[in-house]
Amino acid sequence: DSTTQAHYVPNETVEDGGVWRLCLDVGAGLALAAIKDLRVTLVWTDPVPSYQSFRRLVNNLDLRVQDSKGNLYLGNQFEQRDEINGRYPVSDDLNNVEQIHLSSDRLVPGMHLIEVVGTDLGIGPQNFSLVISGSVSPRADALCTIESGCPYNCSGHGQCVEFACEC
């Protein structure tokens, strides 16, 4: 299908606490019905943990995609629920492969910001690769006008500070 494109971003690097960014234009010049699903997959080779380690990952990276309306999606998005906040997304800290799949009916056409966050690197920096597919065109950073945010703008609980909600 000519409206679906695949992009491979090999061997990038992120530091502990650092953020790597890429902007995508989703659905540029296409009718809404012609826009295909967006898939973003992050992979990395995690260092071997020490035999005494209780952690499954030595280096934890997090994949985030934010659309032009401020909706934030997390890699392998898990949800938790509690009585105070209801449902809220949490990051995956168990796997070295993360994916975000947005079906065409959930996509907001326009700029999307992809971020790979070096959340907790025991041995860094960490190399990684991305595969992106859908009705997308990578754009220069100068064309990206999306600011990083927090999931669901902290759902009205606390403020967004350095990608995290703080009460």
Coordinates of C-alpha atoms in Angstrom, one line a residue:
D1 CA 0.0 0.0 0.0
S2 CA 1.5 3.3 -1.0
T3 CA 0.2 5.2 2.1
T4 CA 2.2 2.9 4.4
Q5 CA 5.8 3.6 4.9
A6 CA 8.4 1.9 7.1
H7 CA 11.4 3.7 8.7
Y8 CA 14.3 2.1 10.4
V9 CA 16.3 4.2 12.9
P10 CA 19.4 2.1 13.7
N11 CA 21.9 2.4 16.5
E12 CA 20.9 5.6 18.3
T13 CA 22.1 6.3 21.9
V14 CA 20.6 7.7 25.0
E15 CA 22.2 8.6 28.4
D16 CA 20.8 7.9 31.8
G17 CA 18.1 10.5 32.4
G18 CA 18.4 11.6 28.7
V19 CA 15.8 11.9 26.0
W20 CA 16.2 11.1 22.3
R21 CA 13.5 12.7 20.1
L22 CA 12.1 12.3 16.6
C23 CA 9.2 14.2 15.0
L24 CA 6.8 12.5 12.6
D25 CA 4.1 14.0 10.4
V26 CA 1.3 11.5 10.5
G27 CA -1.2 11.5 7.6
A28 CA 0.3 14.5 5.8
G29 CA -1.7 15.3 2.6
L30 CA -4.0 12.2 3.1
A31 CA -7.7 11.9 3.5
L32 CA -8.6 10.7 7.0
A33 CA -9.9 7.4 5.6
A34 CA -6.5 6.8 3.9
I35 CA -4.4 7.1 7.1
K36 CA -2.9 3.7 8.2
D37 CA -2.2 2.5 11.7
L38 CA 1.0 3.9 13.4
R39 CA 3.4 1.4 15.0
V40 CA 6.5 2.4 16.8
T41 CA 8.8 -0.4 18.1
L42 CA 11.8 0.2 20.3
V43 CA 14.4 -2.5 20.8
W44 CA 17.8 -2.7 22.7
T45 CA 20.2 -5.3 23.9
D46 CA 20.3 -5.1 27.6
P47 CA 23.6 -5.8 29.5
V48 CA 23.7 -9.1 31.4
P49 CA 22.7 -8.5 35.0
S50 CA 24.9 -9.8 37.9
Y51 CA 23.8 -13.1 39.3
Q52 CA 22.8 -11.2 42.6
S53 CA 20.5 -8.8 40.8
F54 CA 16.8 -8.8 41.4
R55 CA 16.1 -6.5 38.4
R56 CA 15.1 -8.0 35.1
L57 CA 16.5 -5.1 33.2
V58 CA 19.9 -3.5 33.8
N59 CA 19.0 -0.6 31.5
N60 CA 15.4 0.5 31.4
L61 CA 14.4 2.6 28.4
D62 CA 10.9 4.0 27.9
L63 CA 9.1 4.7 24.6
R64 CA 6.7 7.6 24.5
V65 CA 4.6 9.0 21.6
Q66 CA 2.7 12.3 22.0
D67 CA 0.3 13.6 19.4
S68 CA -0.5 17.2 18.5
K69 CA -3.5 17.2 20.8
G70 CA -1.3 16.3 23.8
N71 CA -2.4 12.6 24.1
L72 CA 0.6 10.6 25.4
Y73 CA 1.1 6.9 24.8
L74 CA 3.6 4.7 26.6
G75 CA 5.4 1.6 25.2
N76 CA 3.6 -1.6 26.1
Q77 CA 1.2 0.6 28.0
F78 CA 0.1 -1.0 31.1
E79 CA -2.8 0.4 33.2
Q80 CA -3.2 0.5 36.9
R81 CA -6.2 1.5 38.8
D82 CA -6.7 2.9 42.3
E83 CA -9.6 4.5 44.2
I84 CA -8.2 8.0 44.0
N85 CA -6.9 8.3 40.4
G86 CA -9.0 5.7 38.6
R87 CA -7.2 4.3 35.6
Y88 CA -3.8 5.6 34.7
P89 CA -0.9 4.4 32.4
V90 CA 2.4 3.1 33.8
S91 CA 5.7 2.5 32.0
D92 CA 7.0 -1.0 31.2
D93 CA 10.2 -1.7 33.2
L94 CA 10.3 -5.4 32.5
N95 CA 11.0 -5.8 28.7
N96 CA 13.7 -4.7 26.3
V97 CA 11.1 -4.5 23.4
E98 CA 8.4 -1.9 23.6
Q99 CA 5.7 -1.0 21.1
I100 CA 3.0 1.6 20.6
H101 CA 0.3 0.7 18.2
L102 CA -2.3 3.4 17.4
S103 CA -5.1 2.2 15.1
S104 CA -6.1 4.6 12.4
D105 CA -9.4 5.4 14.1
R106 CA -7.4 6.7 17.2
L107 CA -4.8 8.7 15.3
V108 CA -4.8 12.5 15.3
P109 CA -3.3 13.7 11.9
G110 CA -0.4 16.1 12.3
M111 CA 2.9 16.2 14.2
H112 CA 3.7 13.4 16.6
L113 CA 6.7 13.4 19.0
I114 CA 8.6 10.1 19.6
E115 CA 10.8 10.0 22.6
V116 CA 13.1 7.3 24.0
V117 CA 13.9 8.1 27.6
G118 CA 16.9 6.7 29.5
T119 CA 14.8 6.1 32.6
D120 CA 17.2 4.0 34.6
L121 CA 20.5 3.0 33.1
G122 CA 22.6 0.8 35.4
I123 CA 25.4 0.6 32.7
G124 CA 25.1 3.4 30.2
P125 CA 24.9 4.9 27.7
Q126 CA 22.5 2.5 26.0
N127 CA 22.2 1.9 22.2
F128 CA 18.8 1.2 20.7
S129 CA 16.9 1.0 17.4
L130 CA 13.4 1.9 16.3
V131 CA 11.1 0.7 13.6
I132 CA 8.3 3.0 12.6
S133 CA 5.5 2.1 10.2
G134 CA 2.3 3.9 9.1
S135 CA 1.3 6.9 7.1
V136 CA 4.3 8.9 8.4
S137 CA 7.1 11.2 7.3
P138 CA 10.0 12.0 9.7
R139 CA 10.6 15.8 10.1
A140 CA 13.5 17.9 11.2
D141 CA 13.4 19.0 14.9
A142 CA 12.9 22.6 13.9
L143 CA 9.5 21.6 12.5
C144 CA 8.4 19.9 15.6
T145 CA 6.3 22.1 17.8
I146 CA 5.2 19.6 20.4
E147 CA 6.3 20.0 24.0
S148 CA 7.0 16.9 26.1
G149 CA 4.3 16.1 28.6
C150 CA 2.9 13.7 31.1
P151 CA 0.4 11.0 30.7
Y152 CA -3.1 12.5 30.4
N153 CA -1.6 15.8 31.8
C154 CA -1.4 14.1 35.2
S155 CA -5.2 13.5 35.1
G156 CA -5.7 16.7 37.1
H157 CA -3.6 15.3 40.0
G158 CA -0.3 17.2 40.5
Q159 CA 2.0 18.8 38.0
C160 CA 4.2 17.6 35.2
V161 CA 7.8 17.8 36.2
E162 CA 10.5 16.2 34.1
F163 CA 8.1 13.7 32.4
A164 CA 6.6 12.7 35.8
C165 CA 3.5 13.7 37.7
E166 CA 4.3 15.2 41.2
C167 CA 1.7 15.9 43.8

